[in-house]
């Protein structure tokens, strides 16, 4: 046989054996929709239901044995795996999936909330609350991109992030995992994270599926406890909690996660109005909805709106859920329900299509695996560490400075560093597993590294347990303070999920917001030494540090600034970096003041308490700089407009200080008279502005329909004619704002 015939014969054999041209779904040159339809047509009911099922390994949780899991993956009964961190285990399971009848890859998910930080060696960026304190969406997008690179290289395709809940109760443990209390700021930050994670512009295998969570309003539980009921009006739901999810859809989020809680008597996982009528029919979401951890079963065991797993499954699939996180019971229930005619195969096809769409869009069929060398090269690469440091620098908030800071450059004196959070990994925050010590620069290590050569840096180890700050330790620290020129006292909380004494983070609510244990006594003891005290807060929620605010001359809020936090804090203390962070959440004086929010109604604090003024300790949007910024010449271009028109608001800002600095200019609006009560102010836009000493700039904001509109008595989203107060300045505090008026005809 001549060569030409042989090649033709071999090509025909290849075509017949692989029928690659007939298996459209395996042909990446075909459109996703064509690939989905071709695959759906080939799948059995069990294989479609399998896509809706997520599992984790038995060693983690007692669901099914690893052997059974592997078998089910091979049989095409598993669509997704979560929270497995070992690259080889992920690869083994993925190979089983690729070896299944239709070779449908698993979508592997993990909580990569601020870096893929459940993996040892990953770049640990500042937590979301810290990132919100930067008011820098571009930076957050870059962190999303870098997180996606590290996550995908680990063979993981889906991050259960961002948490775009609006946090308005500091008792709640997960405040640190959110972007704060304002719907606009949360929307901007959450949208940026989704753009970064899903990186629509980058290569398919450099991106991960984002997941807007938790849908909805579990961040305002009636008593601050995770899972507790949320009881809010539809108006509040639409005005406060929904906007970040609407923005997530606009940014193309491919998945949503339903929330643990009920809203007004209906568990989110069983709420058809929420998961279908609102999310899909009104808002047009066409991704897939995953349950939160075992929340399908909890419809029976916790919420008691179903009698068993089968009824829970029917309830949640009817409501609009697409995937069960996690474990057995869901698959079997659906098969039975379809056999009994209580669920249709058509309904199952909807969920299977949504999940397969993500798998095709993110290139899982072509590139299902990670790459160890690539992952190791990306984790804590110079570029990623540099970004983490930049974010830490921008996130740290100077709350008070009675001309103590910055310590002068040639600081040739002695400085004491102490406090339970001074030399440990509490700066990493929640959704982190233990990281190599060499990857984390603690506050003390940062100060030692950055302090000028002649500075004598002393450390007093008072231990890390907030309750074990014995009198002897306090006395020892005080004695060292007396012999020092300044003392940095690092206190706060602990969100580390791998530690058994955490005071914050998932499922760790508090019934008060004071410092835990004897931390305040430590601060008072050091203060009584007479030396200059700088209090540094490392914490995952607002703390009512009232005594400290009244008695300590310098206070820095770090939240949880990530692995480079110690370096950034030290650079700020010694003046290498000029702080620019602003509060993304109000800091109440005490738990009794909660709910304490800036976008409150005028009657919210019309009266006072017996013990406490009804104003916060520190307001939303507040943060100091080493520079001074002067606002002037606030103007509204067209002071009278039609409801559909827009106008330009401009303000002059000048750096009247002696060092360059960045100010976050904020614009707020108030609808002076309206058909329903409206907040006394609402953030409508913000801009980071860098200014050299003496430099000034004109900053402009466009105000139009979306800034002026609200839900009227009939929940119609409209602009009402009337007078609007326009406020521009450095925080939400009235004394920090210039104001003008705008009239809508
Ligand atoms: C938890 C959290 C959720 C997380 C999931 C998987 O219950 O509520 O945010 O993504 O489990 O770890």
XYZ file of C-alpha atoms and ligand atoms in Angstrom:
757
model
C 0.000 0.000 0.000
C 1.489 3.328 -1.002
C 2.171 6.026 1.568
C -0.790 8.215 0.555
C -3.286 5.387 0.984
C -1.734 4.427 4.314
C -2.113 7.977 5.664
C -5.721 8.111 4.450
C -6.446 4.763 6.066
C -4.840 5.833 9.375
C -6.796 9.125 9.295
C -10.052 7.228 8.728
C -9.239 4.866 11.588
C -8.561 7.903 13.812
C -11.853 9.497 12.837
C -13.847 6.299 13.351
C -12.234 5.359 16.638
C -12.394 8.799 18.147
C -15.350 10.072 16.161
C -13.945 13.405 17.294
C -15.885 15.310 14.666
C -19.181 13.732 15.704
C -18.543 14.348 19.436
C -19.211 18.051 19.156
C -18.918 18.542 22.914
C -15.268 17.556 22.795
C -14.543 19.985 19.993
C -13.370 23.254 21.585
C -13.796 25.099 18.296
C -17.561 24.680 18.646
C -19.675 27.164 20.605
C -20.393 26.362 24.239
C -24.096 26.157 23.503
C -23.541 23.586 20.753
C -21.232 21.597 23.012
C -23.776 21.696 25.856
C -26.630 20.459 23.679
C -24.529 17.721 22.148
C -23.436 16.543 25.580
C -26.890 16.775 27.159
C -28.220 14.582 24.347
C -25.619 11.945 25.172
C -26.075 11.972 28.943
C -28.264 9.605 30.915
C -30.510 10.999 33.637
C -28.065 9.745 36.276
C -25.162 11.497 34.591
C -27.132 14.759 34.474
C -28.094 14.463 38.130
C -24.466 13.620 38.874
C -23.463 17.094 37.659
C -25.659 18.549 40.420
C -23.807 16.677 43.130
C -20.762 17.895 45.011
C -18.732 15.905 47.514
C -15.663 16.249 49.626
C -13.391 13.530 50.950
C -14.417 11.263 53.791
C -11.218 12.057 55.641
C -12.526 15.578 55.906
C -16.123 14.814 56.683
C -18.032 11.641 57.337
C -20.007 11.483 54.138
C -18.874 8.604 51.928
C -15.668 6.600 51.825
C -12.898 7.730 49.523
C -13.260 4.430 47.663
C -16.973 5.006 47.067
C -16.279 8.587 46.044
C -13.719 7.470 43.479
C -16.166 4.864 42.130
C -18.976 7.385 41.845
C -16.705 9.839 40.034
C -15.833 7.102 37.522
C -19.546 6.353 37.113
C -20.275 10.009 36.297
C -22.334 10.526 39.444
C -20.221 13.424 40.761
C -20.075 16.876 39.183
C -17.912 18.689 41.703
C -15.493 18.247 44.566
C -14.740 20.855 47.207
C -12.134 21.811 49.764
C -9.514 19.270 48.799
C -6.109 20.910 49.011
C -3.741 18.124 47.920
C -2.843 18.586 44.261
C -2.228 14.854 43.739
C -5.567 13.836 45.275
C -7.304 16.392 43.061
C -5.488 15.005 40.021
C -6.405 11.389 40.891
C -10.078 12.247 41.187
C -9.997 14.324 38.008
C -8.340 11.476 36.114
C -11.181 9.208 37.244
C -13.688 11.753 35.927
C -11.861 12.051 32.600
C -11.983 8.265 32.455
C -15.755 8.192 32.895
C -18.039 7.273 29.974
C -18.356 10.859 28.700
C -15.130 12.241 30.212
C -16.875 15.152 31.908
C -14.351 16.890 34.194
C -15.096 17.671 37.820
C -15.308 21.320 38.781
C -13.158 21.614 41.882
C -14.083 24.362 44.361
C -12.412 25.988 47.372
C -12.779 29.073 49.546
C -10.068 31.221 47.994
C -11.358 34.355 49.690
C -8.200 36.482 49.845
C -5.689 34.349 48.028
C -5.883 30.561 47.827
C -4.960 30.731 51.476
C -6.258 27.329 52.562
C -3.188 26.020 50.713
C 0.131 26.190 52.548
C 2.565 28.464 50.739
C -0.068 30.550 48.977
C 0.024 34.321 48.805
C -2.194 35.517 51.648
C -3.601 38.926 50.737
C -5.387 41.176 53.234
C -8.895 39.996 54.107
C -11.890 41.463 52.259
C -12.611 43.985 55.033
C -9.020 45.144 54.698
C -9.323 45.265 50.917
C -12.479 47.350 51.265
C -10.467 49.759 53.444
C -8.285 50.533 50.399
C -11.313 51.795 48.425
C -9.228 50.618 45.445
C -11.283 48.376 43.107
C -8.452 48.102 40.583
C -6.199 46.628 43.253
C -8.900 44.176 44.289
C -9.318 43.080 40.663
C -5.594 42.438 40.407
C -5.737 40.363 43.605
C -8.596 38.390 42.073
C -6.504 37.709 38.971
C -3.506 36.578 40.987
C -5.675 34.440 43.239
C -7.163 32.807 40.149
C -3.720 32.026 38.767
C -2.592 30.327 41.987
C -5.912 28.530 42.418
C -6.174 27.212 38.861
C -2.556 26.053 38.880
C -3.503 23.949 41.893
C -6.074 22.158 39.716
C -8.959 24.080 41.327
C -11.449 25.835 39.005
C -13.925 27.606 41.303
C -13.585 29.946 44.252
C -16.483 30.392 46.661
C -15.836 34.113 46.605
C -16.537 36.986 46.858
C -18.707 37.284 49.887
C -20.768 40.295 48.810
C -22.939 40.493 51.869
C -23.514 43.917 53.383
C -22.262 43.695 56.983
C -24.180 45.802 59.483
C -23.718 43.907 62.734
C -20.208 43.631 64.230
C -21.388 40.827 66.496
C -21.530 38.586 63.396
C -18.362 36.521 62.991
C -17.923 36.939 59.253
C -17.671 40.740 59.019
C -13.977 40.375 58.164
C -14.905 38.279 55.133
C -17.111 41.034 53.714
C -16.403 44.368 52.066
C -18.234 46.254 54.803
C -21.528 48.044 55.400
C -22.182 50.068 52.286
C -24.027 48.626 49.262
C -22.015 50.702 46.753
C -18.583 49.959 48.225
C -19.444 46.261 48.529
C -20.682 46.281 44.921
C -17.536 47.947 43.613
C -15.234 45.611 45.535
C -17.246 42.460 44.882
C -17.547 43.305 41.196
C -13.801 43.871 40.990
C -13.093 40.525 42.667
C -15.371 38.717 40.227
C -13.704 40.405 37.251
C -10.329 39.392 38.635
C -11.208 35.798 39.480
C -13.053 35.118 36.238
C -10.606 37.205 34.223
C -12.777 37.271 31.135
C -9.849 38.709 29.214
C -7.218 36.169 30.276
C -6.502 32.628 29.083
C -9.168 30.024 29.881
C -6.933 28.123 32.250
C -5.854 31.198 34.184
C -9.343 31.871 35.427
C -11.650 30.432 38.019
C -15.427 30.547 38.384
C -16.451 33.245 40.871
C -19.289 32.768 43.334
C -21.346 35.652 44.689
C -22.426 34.719 48.217
C -24.392 34.320 50.391
C -27.716 34.975 48.782
C -29.167 36.711 50.790
C -28.956 38.950 53.893
C -27.437 36.505 56.349
C -25.128 39.327 57.407
C -27.895 40.918 59.415
C -29.060 38.007 61.559
C -31.505 39.055 64.257
C -28.982 38.400 67.047
C -25.595 38.486 65.299
C -25.319 34.715 65.202
C -24.515 32.964 61.934
C -27.527 31.012 60.595
C -29.984 33.060 62.688
C -33.103 34.404 60.947
C -33.087 37.606 58.946
C -36.268 39.590 59.211
C -36.238 42.579 56.882
C -38.630 44.353 54.564
C -38.439 43.809 50.831
C -37.508 47.485 50.618
C -34.451 46.941 52.828
C -33.588 43.786 50.905
C -33.686 45.667 47.615
C -32.029 48.888 48.825
C -29.270 47.396 50.987
C -28.600 43.697 50.381
C -29.443 43.166 46.711
C -27.250 45.762 44.908
C -23.947 43.836 45.310
C -25.584 40.723 43.847
C -27.024 42.734 40.961
C -23.523 44.046 40.320
C -22.122 40.505 40.510
C -24.508 39.430 37.767
C -23.504 42.476 35.699
C -19.868 41.427 36.086
C -20.756 37.969 34.805
C -20.602 35.889 37.981
C -20.977 32.279 36.925
C -22.231 31.030 40.268
C -24.171 32.130 43.335
C -24.285 30.475 46.720
C -27.529 30.425 48.667
C -27.419 31.625 52.256
C -27.836 29.472 55.379
C -30.543 31.701 56.818
C -34.207 32.270 56.294
C -35.531 35.628 55.173
C -38.906 36.500 56.688
C -39.815 32.907 57.437
C -38.608 31.232 54.239
C -35.170 29.570 54.138
C -33.184 30.924 51.189
C -32.568 27.392 49.947
C -36.317 26.816 49.674
C -37.354 30.226 48.400
C -38.594 30.125 44.818
C -39.289 33.854 44.853
C -35.640 34.464 45.757
C -33.855 31.830 43.652
C -36.038 31.932 40.563
C -38.502 34.820 40.371
C -36.064 37.466 41.632
C -32.645 36.013 40.720
C -33.451 34.594 37.301
C -36.672 36.110 36.003
C -36.152 39.654 37.275
C -32.356 39.935 37.448
C -31.521 37.614 34.544
C -28.911 35.479 36.298
C -28.023 32.514 34.062
C -25.241 30.879 36.058
C -25.714 28.105 38.588
C -26.705 28.240 42.251
C -24.899 26.028 44.730
C -26.182 25.331 48.217
C -24.146 26.256 51.201
C -22.606 23.468 53.270
C -25.218 20.713 53.807
C -27.974 23.312 53.771
C -30.295 21.160 51.669
C -30.524 18.627 54.473
C -30.852 21.429 56.985
C -34.219 22.353 55.495
C -35.380 19.274 57.395
C -32.968 19.070 60.315
C -32.671 22.775 61.184
C -35.312 24.898 59.524
C -37.863 22.111 59.830
C -39.680 23.039 56.601
C -39.279 19.485 55.267
C -39.577 16.079 56.865
C -36.523 14.440 55.310
C -33.739 14.779 52.730
C -36.000 13.738 49.886
C -38.565 16.425 50.676
C -35.759 18.955 51.196
C -34.373 18.056 47.795
C -37.724 18.518 46.102
C -38.222 21.860 47.862
C -34.838 23.265 46.934
C -34.733 22.033 43.328
C -38.214 23.435 42.795
C -36.991 26.735 44.293
C -34.119 26.880 41.789
C -31.058 25.263 43.340
C -28.629 23.653 40.861
C -25.963 21.946 42.965
C -25.844 20.355 46.404
C -22.874 21.124 48.627
C -22.279 18.275 49.557
C -22.572 14.558 50.157
C -25.036 11.685 49.728
C -28.816 11.764 49.668
C -29.319 14.455 47.042
C -28.522 12.222 44.035
C -30.701 9.364 45.248
C -33.581 11.720 46.109
C -33.638 13.333 42.693
C -33.617 9.996 40.881
C -36.568 8.834 42.981
C -38.427 12.135 42.533
C -38.033 11.961 38.755
C -39.146 8.309 38.760
C -42.196 9.376 40.775
C -42.922 12.208 38.346
C -42.404 14.827 41.070
C -39.442 16.358 39.273
C -39.062 16.465 35.499
C -35.994 15.580 33.471
C -36.502 18.957 31.823
C -35.865 20.625 35.196
C -32.748 18.508 35.708
C -31.536 19.470 32.238
C -31.688 23.157 33.255
C -29.265 22.639 36.143
C -27.005 20.332 34.157
C -26.789 22.917 31.359
C -25.870 25.729 33.786
C -23.096 23.689 35.370
C -21.763 22.395 32.032
C -21.765 25.958 30.683
C -19.277 26.933 33.391
C -17.151 23.865 32.676
C -16.990 24.677 28.957
C -16.515 28.412 29.455
C -13.595 27.910 31.812
C -11.882 25.326 29.627
C -12.198 22.391 32.017
C -12.593 19.875 29.201
C -9.349 20.998 27.617
C -7.361 21.862 30.759
C -8.810 20.046 33.776
C -5.554 19.575 35.651
C -3.264 21.741 37.715
C 0.465 21.870 37.434
C 2.598 21.585 40.553
C 5.599 23.461 39.191
C 3.403 26.260 37.849
C 1.515 26.419 41.131
C 4.709 26.572 43.198
C 6.186 29.227 40.921
C 3.067 31.380 41.222
C 2.493 31.070 44.965
C 4.208 34.004 46.622
C 5.905 35.023 43.415
C 7.607 38.408 43.719
C 4.736 40.012 41.826
C 2.076 38.475 44.060
C 3.904 39.357 47.271
C 4.365 42.896 45.981
C 0.626 43.163 45.396
C -0.083 41.795 48.859
C 2.235 44.414 50.367
C 0.639 47.217 48.332
C -2.796 46.116 49.507
C -1.651 45.961 53.138
C -0.173 49.462 52.867
C -3.379 50.903 51.377
C -5.681 49.062 53.770
C -4.282 50.194 57.107
C -6.311 52.977 58.753
C -4.897 55.704 60.984
C -7.726 56.383 63.440
C -5.981 58.767 65.808
C -2.674 60.605 65.850
C -1.915 63.278 68.426
C 1.289 64.251 66.594
C 3.119 61.120 67.655
C 3.319 59.490 64.258
C 5.242 59.024 62.144
C 8.235 58.315 64.375
C 10.971 60.412 62.877
C 13.139 58.814 60.287
C 16.299 58.804 62.349
C 14.521 57.340 65.340
C 17.480 56.677 67.631
C 15.418 55.889 70.662
C 13.938 52.720 72.103
C 10.589 51.274 71.148
C 8.804 48.461 72.917
C 6.583 46.084 70.959
C 4.166 43.922 72.915
C 0.642 42.548 72.948
C -0.973 39.152 72.221
C -1.232 39.896 68.476
C 2.248 41.378 68.145
C 4.126 38.357 66.917
C 1.762 35.792 65.409
C -0.336 35.016 62.337
C -3.576 36.701 63.454
C -2.796 39.231 60.709
C -3.833 36.521 58.190
C -7.502 36.398 59.149
C -10.132 33.768 58.309
C -10.160 31.225 55.411
C -6.472 30.534 55.961
C -4.720 27.355 57.013
C -1.337 27.438 58.693
C 1.317 29.132 56.602
C 5.092 28.637 56.864
C 6.452 31.106 59.413
C 8.930 32.463 56.891
C 5.993 33.510 54.707
C 4.451 35.753 57.356
C 5.915 39.045 58.592
C 4.367 39.665 61.990
C 3.908 43.161 63.408
C 6.989 42.762 65.616
C 9.070 41.322 62.760
C 7.973 44.192 60.540
C 8.994 46.802 63.079
C 12.354 45.092 63.644
C 12.912 44.982 59.868
C 11.836 48.536 59.033
C 12.984 50.500 62.104
C 15.948 52.818 61.488
C 19.335 51.361 62.333
C 19.712 53.308 65.566
C 16.301 52.358 66.900
C 16.422 49.998 69.831
C 13.473 47.652 69.227
C 12.511 45.641 72.313
C 9.914 42.881 72.496
C 7.944 41.826 75.532
C 6.281 38.509 74.939
C 3.027 38.496 76.905
C 1.842 35.373 75.120
C -0.975 35.027 72.583
C -3.837 34.056 74.849
C -6.044 37.059 75.584
C -7.137 35.673 78.925
C -3.704 34.649 80.184
C -2.329 38.177 80.431
C -1.285 37.656 84.024
C -0.490 40.516 86.379
C 3.154 39.490 86.267
C 3.161 39.819 82.477
C 1.454 43.200 82.687
C 4.016 44.361 85.250
C 6.910 43.100 83.125
C 5.553 44.892 80.059
C 4.995 48.091 82.033
C 8.535 47.999 83.407
C 9.956 47.631 79.907
C 7.705 50.477 78.738
C 9.015 52.786 81.441
C 12.486 52.223 80.017
C 11.363 52.835 76.419
C 10.575 56.033 74.528
C 7.512 54.572 72.822
C 5.430 51.433 73.045
C 3.485 49.683 70.300
C 0.749 47.537 71.856
C -0.865 45.096 69.429
C -4.294 43.868 70.513
C -7.533 42.781 68.867
C -8.941 39.387 67.935
C -8.189 36.071 66.274
C -9.995 34.707 63.195
C -7.602 31.805 62.536
C -9.755 28.754 61.864
C -6.879 26.374 62.603
C -6.578 27.748 66.134
C -8.869 26.641 68.962
C -9.107 30.039 70.641
C -10.469 32.136 67.811
C -12.697 35.094 68.750
C -13.871 35.946 65.237
C -14.469 34.426 61.817
C -17.039 31.947 60.587
C -19.467 30.823 63.293
C -17.708 32.931 65.945
C -20.104 35.710 66.890
C -19.679 37.855 69.976
C -22.227 39.158 72.448
C -20.139 42.236 73.049
C -17.549 44.083 70.978
C -14.991 44.985 73.619
C -11.477 43.581 73.608
C -11.488 39.955 74.759
C -9.825 39.000 78.031
C -7.336 41.298 79.729
C -6.139 43.178 76.653
C -7.521 46.501 77.827
C -5.788 46.016 81.166
C -2.535 45.510 79.260
C -3.055 48.749 77.327
C -3.909 50.637 80.525
C -0.843 49.209 82.261
C 1.462 50.333 79.463
C -0.304 53.701 79.353
C 0.306 54.161 83.088
C 4.039 53.822 82.458
C 3.969 57.362 81.054
C 5.610 56.378 77.765
C 4.019 57.292 74.445
C 1.660 54.480 73.442
C 0.624 53.469 69.935
C -2.208 50.935 69.913
C -2.362 48.706 66.850
C -5.596 46.748 66.308
C -5.452 43.403 64.485
C -9.031 42.149 64.300
C -11.748 40.830 62.016
C -14.619 42.987 63.255
C -15.163 46.506 64.623
C -14.230 46.679 68.331
C -15.690 49.265 70.701
C -12.320 50.474 71.976
C -13.804 53.516 73.686
C -11.274 53.880 76.533
C -8.403 53.538 74.077
C -9.948 56.138 71.778
C -10.233 58.572 74.685
C -6.819 57.984 76.274
C -4.285 56.729 73.746
C -2.618 59.300 71.464
C -2.155 57.086 68.400
C -4.416 54.301 67.160
C -4.009 52.242 63.981
C -6.684 49.844 62.692
C -5.038 47.065 60.686
C -7.967 44.647 60.457
C -6.215 41.522 59.042
C -3.627 42.853 56.567
C -2.277 39.519 55.335
C 1.208 38.041 55.213
C 2.895 41.397 54.497
C 0.921 43.239 57.180
C 3.817 43.565 59.623
C 5.964 45.243 57.004
C 3.232 47.659 55.935
C 2.344 48.620 59.513
C 5.976 49.316 60.341
C 6.423 51.408 57.174
C 3.467 53.507 58.347
C 4.787 53.871 61.899
C 8.188 55.060 60.643
C 6.700 57.229 57.914
C 7.903 55.352 54.834
C 4.256 54.987 53.850
C 1.606 57.653 54.354
C -1.606 55.893 55.525
C -4.650 56.269 53.245
C -7.099 53.596 54.429
C -10.692 54.554 55.270
C -13.254 52.634 57.338
C -15.595 50.472 55.227
C -17.743 49.925 58.289
C -18.886 51.974 61.259
C -17.220 51.319 64.612
C -19.816 51.466 67.397
C -18.900 52.353 70.987
C -20.468 49.207 72.328
C -22.800 46.371 71.465
C -25.764 48.244 72.824
C -25.553 50.728 69.981
C -25.985 48.058 67.290
C -27.453 48.604 64.667
C -25.002 51.502 64.198
C -24.677 52.379 60.527
C -23.883 55.577 58.682
C -26.725 55.363 56.117
C -29.276 55.500 58.893
C -32.719 57.055 58.902
C -33.174 60.430 60.606
C -35.060 58.840 63.488
C -32.366 56.199 63.983
C -30.545 58.231 66.621
C -33.029 61.033 67.191
C -32.770 60.134 70.877
C -29.817 59.051 73.072
C -29.157 56.131 75.411
C -28.842 56.497 79.141
C -25.189 55.288 79.057
C -23.935 56.227 75.617
C -24.296 58.975 73.040
C -26.018 57.682 69.937
C -23.104 58.447 67.651
C -20.413 55.937 66.649
C -16.882 55.756 67.970
C -15.529 56.079 64.426
C -17.692 56.751 61.358
C -17.886 54.994 58.011
C -15.393 56.401 55.506
C -13.102 57.814 58.205
C -9.309 57.575 58.212
C -6.440 60.001 58.767
C -3.311 60.750 56.778
C 0.058 62.304 57.595
C -0.945 64.900 55.007
C -3.638 67.536 55.375
C -6.264 67.779 52.641
C -8.376 70.865 52.097
C -11.719 70.642 50.274
C -13.162 73.758 48.618
C -15.205 75.118 45.723
C -17.924 72.462 45.720
C -20.092 73.137 42.679
C -23.087 71.478 41.030
C -22.917 72.106 37.306
C -26.638 72.037 36.516
C -28.378 72.616 39.827
C -31.803 71.830 38.393
C -32.336 68.723 36.225
C -35.054 66.416 34.933
C -35.325 62.962 36.556
C -33.649 61.304 33.570
C -30.895 63.927 33.303
C -27.519 63.974 35.008
C -25.305 66.717 36.337
C -21.630 67.047 37.249
C -20.525 67.765 40.791
C -17.009 69.031 41.212
C -14.816 69.843 44.189
C -11.298 71.147 44.617
C -8.967 69.187 46.875
C -5.547 70.437 47.926
C -2.717 68.774 49.829
C -1.794 71.474 52.327
C 0.606 69.155 54.171
C 4.339 68.661 53.674
C 4.264 65.141 52.222
C 2.602 63.439 49.313
C -0.481 61.490 50.219
C -3.597 59.810 48.904
C -7.068 60.915 49.887
C -10.276 59.002 49.213
C -12.807 61.592 48.157
C -16.366 60.534 48.903
C -19.665 61.880 47.600
C -22.931 61.323 49.461
C -26.515 62.271 48.643
C -29.603 62.853 50.714
C -33.118 62.992 49.303
C -34.404 65.842 51.447
C -38.120 65.031 51.212
C -39.442 61.723 49.841
C -42.506 59.503 49.786
C -40.769 56.947 52.024
C -38.129 57.667 54.653
C -34.646 57.800 53.186
C -31.161 57.587 54.768
C -29.588 60.803 56.031
C -26.854 60.117 53.489
C -25.799 57.445 51.034
C -22.420 56.944 49.393
C -22.795 57.470 45.639
C -19.191 57.459 44.397
C -15.592 57.731 45.558
C -12.160 58.389 44.088
C -8.624 57.795 45.328
C -6.624 60.969 44.662
C -2.833 61.159 45.068
C -1.494 64.680 45.695
C 2.000 66.051 46.154
C 2.498 68.731 48.831
C 0.826 71.921 47.648
C -0.819 70.201 44.697
C -4.556 70.537 44.102
C -6.965 68.808 41.749
C -10.569 69.232 40.667
C -12.479 66.016 41.209
C -15.683 65.417 39.279
C -18.590 63.070 39.873
C -21.585 62.485 37.601
C -24.925 62.347 39.399
C -27.851 60.899 37.488
C -30.771 58.502 37.666
C -29.013 55.591 39.396
C -27.625 57.888 42.092
C -30.975 59.603 42.705
C -33.396 56.673 42.414
C -34.926 54.577 45.199
C -37.826 52.173 45.745
C -41.010 54.120 46.395
C -44.077 53.025 48.381
C -44.932 50.538 45.652
C -41.300 49.390 45.435
C -41.025 51.014 42.027
C -37.466 52.200 41.341
C -37.940 55.879 40.565
C -36.531 59.379 41.003
C -38.890 61.713 42.797
C -38.767 65.425 42.084
C -37.433 67.607 44.875
C -34.319 68.778 46.663
C -31.222 66.656 47.116
C -28.327 67.484 49.400
C -24.956 66.820 47.765
C -22.122 66.182 50.247
C -18.452 65.734 49.380
C -15.546 65.133 51.731
C -13.176 62.814 53.555
C -15.645 60.716 55.536
C -19.368 60.252 56.217
C -19.044 62.536 59.266
C -20.924 65.805 58.768
C -17.962 67.894 59.881
C -15.887 66.335 57.117
C -18.333 67.244 54.339
C -18.984 70.265 52.137
C -22.546 70.460 50.882
C -24.595 71.963 48.072
C -28.082 71.320 46.708
C -29.455 69.792 43.559
C -33.075 70.141 42.408
C -34.932 67.541 40.361
C -37.947 68.888 38.502
C -19.364 27.283 54.697
C -19.570 28.726 54.328
C -19.390 29.016 52.872
C -18.259 28.184 52.304
C -18.660 26.727 52.406
C -17.579 25.789 51.855
O -20.468 26.800 55.375
O -20.812 29.296 54.753
O -19.138 30.414 52.739
O -18.016 28.551 50.960
O -18.968 26.350 53.728
O -16.431 25.836 52.628
